[in-house]
């Protein structure tokens, strides 16, 4: 049988495939989500793309994404799932998502390469299965992740996500008109700690004082519930207060560094609100911070004054997609 050229759909193998997946932010619920509480996540308009092609020789991974190892492991893991070998594959990875900073860079890689390999090997474009395999890759990278990151990257939009007791994902789409136009992302710097380390640090804290830390998770869960009502346009909800309260609780978990706390403090002084988004970091940077102000101009002026690395993101973006070209 001949090899099909890209653009033709069907069960036959393709010769070259390009797939992209979005980055993500967590609006509410990080860390607590690992313990079964809900989180709200959104896909953003920064994407990672992976192009797979067939060539002679061993597996070759070309990337400016820092983790070639993660990509190689991912390819091996997908192949284990769908059969066949890894030789004869060339993978080229390009990314607009900052690495190791809470924007879902590793999940985007796991999802995009799973989907691309499925496509290259003539497997059905089955989001549930793509998400499942990507979760296995994420576990290798992060230890005990909730699976929220790979799920939002797979499905896109806004999701309310919970991890079931058996580890399977439990999520629903939030259809919202509220795209938080006054919301910006500030990069507080790449954390020294990995997500795996931050999750395990919070795990240790929980083991040492289940009552106190469980109470923090519970309160984060309540904020997530109210945030979800806000997005659905229900009730008169003060989102500034919600974000501030969420940040206080994250600080109590010890996942915010002094420099990130300082940025948050300055944003609050001008009437805004900010919280870390993702695993955070303790020593230097804490990755991305979500910064919100009803009057975005005030936020932008402060960012200029403080020389912050600030950018806007579009929320509710599309999940993993085949780039047919
Ligand atoms: C990482 O983006 C979010 C955490 O809640 C970990 C996880 O959900 O696996 C810190």
mmCIF file with all atom_site columns, N, CA and C and ligand atoms in Angstrom, residues 24 26 29-34 39 41 102-104 135 142 144-149 161 195 198-199 277-280, ligand 1:
data_model
loop_
_atom_site.group_PDB
_atom_site.id
_atom_site.type_symbol
_atom_site.label_atom_id
_atom_site.label_alt_id
_atom_site.label_comp_id
_atom_site.label_asym_id
_atom_site.label_entity_id
_atom_site.label_seq_id
_atom_site.pdbx_PDB_ins_code
_atom_site.Cartn_x
_atom_site.Cartn_y
_atom_site.Cartn_z
_atom_site.occupancy
_atom_site.B_iso_or_equiv
_atom_site.pdbx_formal_charge
_atom_site.auth_seq_id
_atom_site.auth_comp_id
_atom_site.auth_asym_id
_atom_site.auth_atom_id
_atom_site.pdbx_PDB_model_num
ATOM   1  N N  . UNK A 1 24  ? -2.006  26.693 28.803 1.00 0.00 ? 24  UNK A N  1
ATOM   2  C CA . UNK A 1 24  ? -3.172  26.832 29.683 1.00 0.00 ? 24  UNK A CA 1
ATOM   3  C C  . UNK A 1 24  ? -2.872  27.770 30.853 1.00 0.00 ? 24  UNK A C  1
ATOM   4  N N  . UNK A 1 26  ? -4.487  28.290 35.004 1.00 0.00 ? 26  UNK A N  1
ATOM   5  C CA . UNK A 1 26  ? -5.459  27.811 35.996 1.00 0.00 ? 26  UNK A CA 1
ATOM   6  C C  . UNK A 1 26  ? -6.060  29.043 36.657 1.00 0.00 ? 26  UNK A C  1
ATOM   7  N N  . UNK A 1 29  ? -7.918  26.858 41.753 1.00 0.00 ? 29  UNK A N  1
ATOM   8  C CA . UNK A 1 29  ? -7.934  25.463 42.191 1.00 0.00 ? 29  UNK A CA 1
ATOM   9  C C  . UNK A 1 29  ? -6.641  24.678 42.112 1.00 0.00 ? 29  UNK A C  1
ATOM   10 N N  . UNK A 1 30  ? -5.516  25.331 41.701 1.00 0.00 ? 30  UNK A N  1
ATOM   11 C CA . UNK A 1 30  ? -4.265  24.559 41.653 1.00 0.00 ? 30  UNK A CA 1
ATOM   12 C C  . UNK A 1 30  ? -3.928  23.994 43.028 1.00 0.00 ? 30  UNK A C  1
ATOM   13 N N  . UNK A 1 31  ? -3.202  22.929 43.025 1.00 0.00 ? 31  UNK A N  1
ATOM   14 C CA . UNK A 1 31  ? -2.803  22.144 44.210 1.00 0.00 ? 31  UNK A CA 1
ATOM   15 C C  . UNK A 1 31  ? -3.986  21.422 44.854 1.00 0.00 ? 31  UNK A C  1
ATOM   16 N N  . UNK A 1 32  ? -5.071  22.154 45.190 1.00 0.00 ? 32  UNK A N  1
ATOM   17 C CA . UNK A 1 32  ? -6.225  21.466 45.792 1.00 0.00 ? 32  UNK A CA 1
ATOM   18 C C  . UNK A 1 32  ? -6.751  20.397 44.819 1.00 0.00 ? 32  UNK A C  1
ATOM   19 N N  . UNK A 1 33  ? -6.603  20.655 43.518 1.00 0.00 ? 33  UNK A N  1
ATOM   20 C CA . UNK A 1 33  ? -7.117  19.734 42.498 1.00 0.00 ? 33  UNK A CA 1
ATOM   21 C C  . UNK A 1 33  ? -6.440  18.358 42.572 1.00 0.00 ? 33  UNK A C  1
ATOM   22 N N  . UNK A 1 34  ? -5.209  18.339 43.067 1.00 0.00 ? 34  UNK A N  1
ATOM   23 C CA . UNK A 1 34  ? -4.486  17.066 43.211 1.00 0.00 ? 34  UNK A CA 1
ATOM   24 C C  . UNK A 1 34  ? -5.193  16.181 44.257 1.00 0.00 ? 34  UNK A C  1
ATOM   25 N N  . UNK A 1 39  ? -11.047 22.419 39.879 1.00 0.00 ? 39  UNK A N  1
ATOM   26 C CA . UNK A 1 39  ? -10.238 23.544 39.396 1.00 0.00 ? 39  UNK A CA 1
ATOM   27 C C  . UNK A 1 39  ? -10.885 24.077 38.124 1.00 0.00 ? 39  UNK A C  1
ATOM   28 N N  . UNK A 1 41  ? -9.862  25.711 34.541 1.00 0.00 ? 41  UNK A N  1
ATOM   29 C CA . UNK A 1 41  ? -8.716  25.924 33.661 1.00 0.00 ? 41  UNK A CA 1
ATOM   30 C C  . UNK A 1 41  ? -9.188  26.497 32.327 1.00 0.00 ? 41  UNK A C  1
ATOM   31 N N  . UNK A 1 102 ? 4.205   27.218 34.538 1.00 0.00 ? 102 UNK A N  1
ATOM   32 C CA . UNK A 1 102 ? 2.789   27.132 34.904 1.00 0.00 ? 102 UNK A CA 1
ATOM   33 C C  . UNK A 1 102 ? 1.839   27.315 33.746 1.00 0.00 ? 102 UNK A C  1
ATOM   34 N N  . UNK A 1 103 ? 2.374   27.403 32.516 1.00 0.00 ? 103 UNK A N  1
ATOM   35 C CA . UNK A 1 103 ? 1.477   27.616 31.378 1.00 0.00 ? 103 UNK A CA 1
ATOM   36 C C  . UNK A 1 103 ? 1.221   26.350 30.566 1.00 0.00 ? 103 UNK A C  1
ATOM   37 N N  . UNK A 1 104 ? 1.543   25.214 31.141 1.00 0.00 ? 104 UNK A N  1
ATOM   38 C CA . UNK A 1 104 ? 1.149   23.956 30.508 1.00 0.00 ? 104 UNK A CA 1
ATOM   39 C C  . UNK A 1 104 ? 2.050   23.499 29.375 1.00 0.00 ? 104 UNK A C  1
ATOM   40 N N  . UNK A 1 135 ? -1.743  11.717 29.740 1.00 0.00 ? 135 UNK A N  1
ATOM   41 C CA . UNK A 1 135 ? -1.703  11.710 31.213 1.00 0.00 ? 135 UNK A CA 1
ATOM   42 C C  . UNK A 1 135 ? -0.603  10.764 31.710 1.00 0.00 ? 135 UNK A C  1
ATOM   43 N N  . UNK A 1 142 ? 5.842   14.407 36.130 1.00 0.00 ? 142 UNK A N  1
ATOM   44 C CA . UNK A 1 142 ? 5.469   15.171 37.328 1.00 0.00 ? 142 UNK A CA 1
ATOM   45 C C  . UNK A 1 142 ? 5.148   14.334 38.560 1.00 0.00 ? 142 UNK A C  1
ATOM   46 N N  . UNK A 1 144 ? 2.677   12.782 40.543 1.00 0.00 ? 144 UNK A N  1
ATOM   47 C CA . UNK A 1 144 ? 1.249   12.523 40.732 1.00 0.00 ? 144 UNK A CA 1
ATOM   48 C C  . UNK A 1 144 ? 0.413   13.712 40.296 1.00 0.00 ? 144 UNK A C  1
ATOM   49 N N  . UNK A 1 145 ? 0.434   14.059 39.018 1.00 0.00 ? 145 UNK A N  1
ATOM   50 C CA . UNK A 1 145 ? -0.358  15.222 38.604 1.00 0.00 ? 145 UNK A CA 1
ATOM   51 C C  . UNK A 1 145 ? -1.850  14.906 38.656 1.00 0.00 ? 145 UNK A C  1
ATOM   52 N N  . UNK A 1 146 ? -2.666  15.962 38.694 1.00 0.00 ? 146 UNK A N  1
ATOM   53 C CA . UNK A 1 146 ? -4.122  15.745 38.740 1.00 0.00 ? 146 UNK A CA 1
ATOM   54 C C  . UNK A 1 146 ? -4.655  15.296 37.383 1.00 0.00 ? 146 UNK A C  1
ATOM   55 N N  . UNK A 1 147 ? -3.943  15.653 36.311 1.00 0.00 ? 147 UNK A N  1
ATOM   56 C CA . UNK A 1 147 ? -4.450  15.376 34.965 1.00 0.00 ? 147 UNK A CA 1
ATOM   57 C C  . UNK A 1 147 ? -5.227  16.563 34.395 1.00 0.00 ? 147 UNK A C  1
ATOM   58 N N  . UNK A 1 148 ? -5.334  17.634 35.195 1.00 0.00 ? 148 UNK A N  1
ATOM   59 C CA . UNK A 1 148 ? -6.049  18.827 34.720 1.00 0.00 ? 148 UNK A CA 1
ATOM   60 C C  . UNK A 1 148 ? -5.347  19.477 33.532 1.00 0.00 ? 148 UNK A C  1
ATOM   61 N N  . UNK A 1 149 ? -4.029  19.565 33.601 1.00 0.00 ? 149 UNK A N  1
ATOM   62 C CA . UNK A 1 149 ? -3.287  20.257 32.536 1.00 0.00 ? 149 UNK A CA 1
ATOM   63 C C  . UNK A 1 149 ? -3.466  19.567 31.185 1.00 0.00 ? 149 UNK A C  1
ATOM   64 N N  . UNK A 1 161 ? -12.711 21.069 36.234 1.00 0.00 ? 161 UNK A N  1
ATOM   65 C CA . UNK A 1 161 ? -12.068 19.753 36.243 1.00 0.00 ? 161 UNK A CA 1
ATOM   66 C C  . UNK A 1 161 ? -11.920 19.209 37.653 1.00 0.00 ? 161 UNK A C  1
ATOM   67 N N  . UNK A 1 195 ? 7.529   21.276 38.961 1.00 0.00 ? 195 UNK A N  1
ATOM   68 C CA . UNK A 1 195 ? 6.145   21.019 39.382 1.00 0.00 ? 195 UNK A CA 1
ATOM   69 C C  . UNK A 1 195 ? 6.111   19.810 40.312 1.00 0.00 ? 195 UNK A C  1
ATOM   70 N N  . UNK A 1 198 ? 7.131   20.893 43.724 1.00 0.00 ? 198 UNK A N  1
ATOM   71 C CA . UNK A 1 198 ? 6.130   21.731 44.393 1.00 0.00 ? 198 UNK A CA 1
ATOM   72 C C  . UNK A 1 198 ? 4.941   20.884 44.860 1.00 0.00 ? 198 UNK A C  1
ATOM   73 N N  . UNK A 1 199 ? 4.506   19.961 44.007 1.00 0.00 ? 199 UNK A N  1
ATOM   74 C CA . UNK A 1 199 ? 3.368   19.104 44.377 1.00 0.00 ? 199 UNK A CA 1
ATOM   75 C C  . UNK A 1 199 ? 3.764   18.224 45.565 1.00 0.00 ? 199 UNK A C  1
ATOM   76 N N  . UNK A 1 277 ? -0.409  31.054 39.147 1.00 0.00 ? 277 UNK A N  1
ATOM   77 C CA . UNK A 1 277 ? -1.247  30.123 38.388 1.00 0.00 ? 277 UNK A CA 1
ATOM   78 C C  . UNK A 1 277 ? -0.388  28.922 38.025 1.00 0.00 ? 277 UNK A C  1
ATOM   79 N N  . UNK A 1 278 ? -0.738  27.754 38.545 1.00 0.00 ? 278 UNK A N  1
ATOM   80 C CA . UNK A 1 278 ? 0.099   26.571 38.316 1.00 0.00 ? 278 UNK A CA 1
ATOM   81 C C  . UNK A 1 278 ? 0.731   26.159 39.629 1.00 0.00 ? 278 UNK A C  1
ATOM   82 N N  . UNK A 1 279 ? 1.858   25.484 39.543 1.00 0.00 ? 279 UNK A N  1
ATOM   83 C CA . UNK A 1 279 ? 2.465   24.925 40.746 1.00 0.00 ? 279 UNK A CA 1
ATOM   84 C C  . UNK A 1 279 ? 3.136   25.972 41.628 1.00 0.00 ? 279 UNK A C  1
ATOM   85 N N  . UNK A 1 280 ? 3.526   27.120 41.053 1.00 0.00 ? 280 UNK A N  1
ATOM   86 C CA . UNK A 1 280 ? 4.216   28.161 41.819 1.00 0.00 ? 280 UNK A CA 1
ATOM   87 C C  . UNK A 1 280 ? 5.680   27.840 42.035 1.00 0.00 ? 280 UNK A C  1
HETATM 88 C C1 . LIG B 2 .   ? 0.106   22.419 37.818 1.00 0.00 ? 1   LIG B C1 1
HETATM 89 O O1 . LIG B 2 .   ? -0.128  23.140 36.614 1.00 0.00 ? 1   LIG B O1 1
HETATM 90 C C2 . LIG B 2 .   ? -1.117  22.407 38.669 1.00 0.00 ? 1   LIG B C2 1
HETATM 91 C C3 . LIG B 2 .   ? -1.013  21.646 39.998 1.00 0.00 ? 1   LIG B C3 1
HETATM 92 O O2 . LIG B 2 .   ? -2.307  21.695 40.598 1.00 0.00 ? 1   LIG B O2 1
HETATM 93 C C4 . LIG B 2 .   ? -0.575  20.217 39.790 1.00 0.00 ? 1   LIG B C4 1
HETATM 94 C C5 . LIG B 2 .   ? -1.602  19.348 39.108 1.00 0.00 ? 1   LIG B C5 1
HETATM 95 O O3 . LIG B 2 .   ? -2.784  19.717 38.975 1.00 0.00 ? 1   LIG B O3 1
HETATM 96 O O4 . LIG B 2 .   ? -1.215  18.259 38.695 1.00 0.00 ? 1   LIG B O4 1
HETATM 97 C C6 . LIG B 2 .   ? -0.043  22.307 40.949 1.00 0.00 ? 1   LIG B C6 1
#
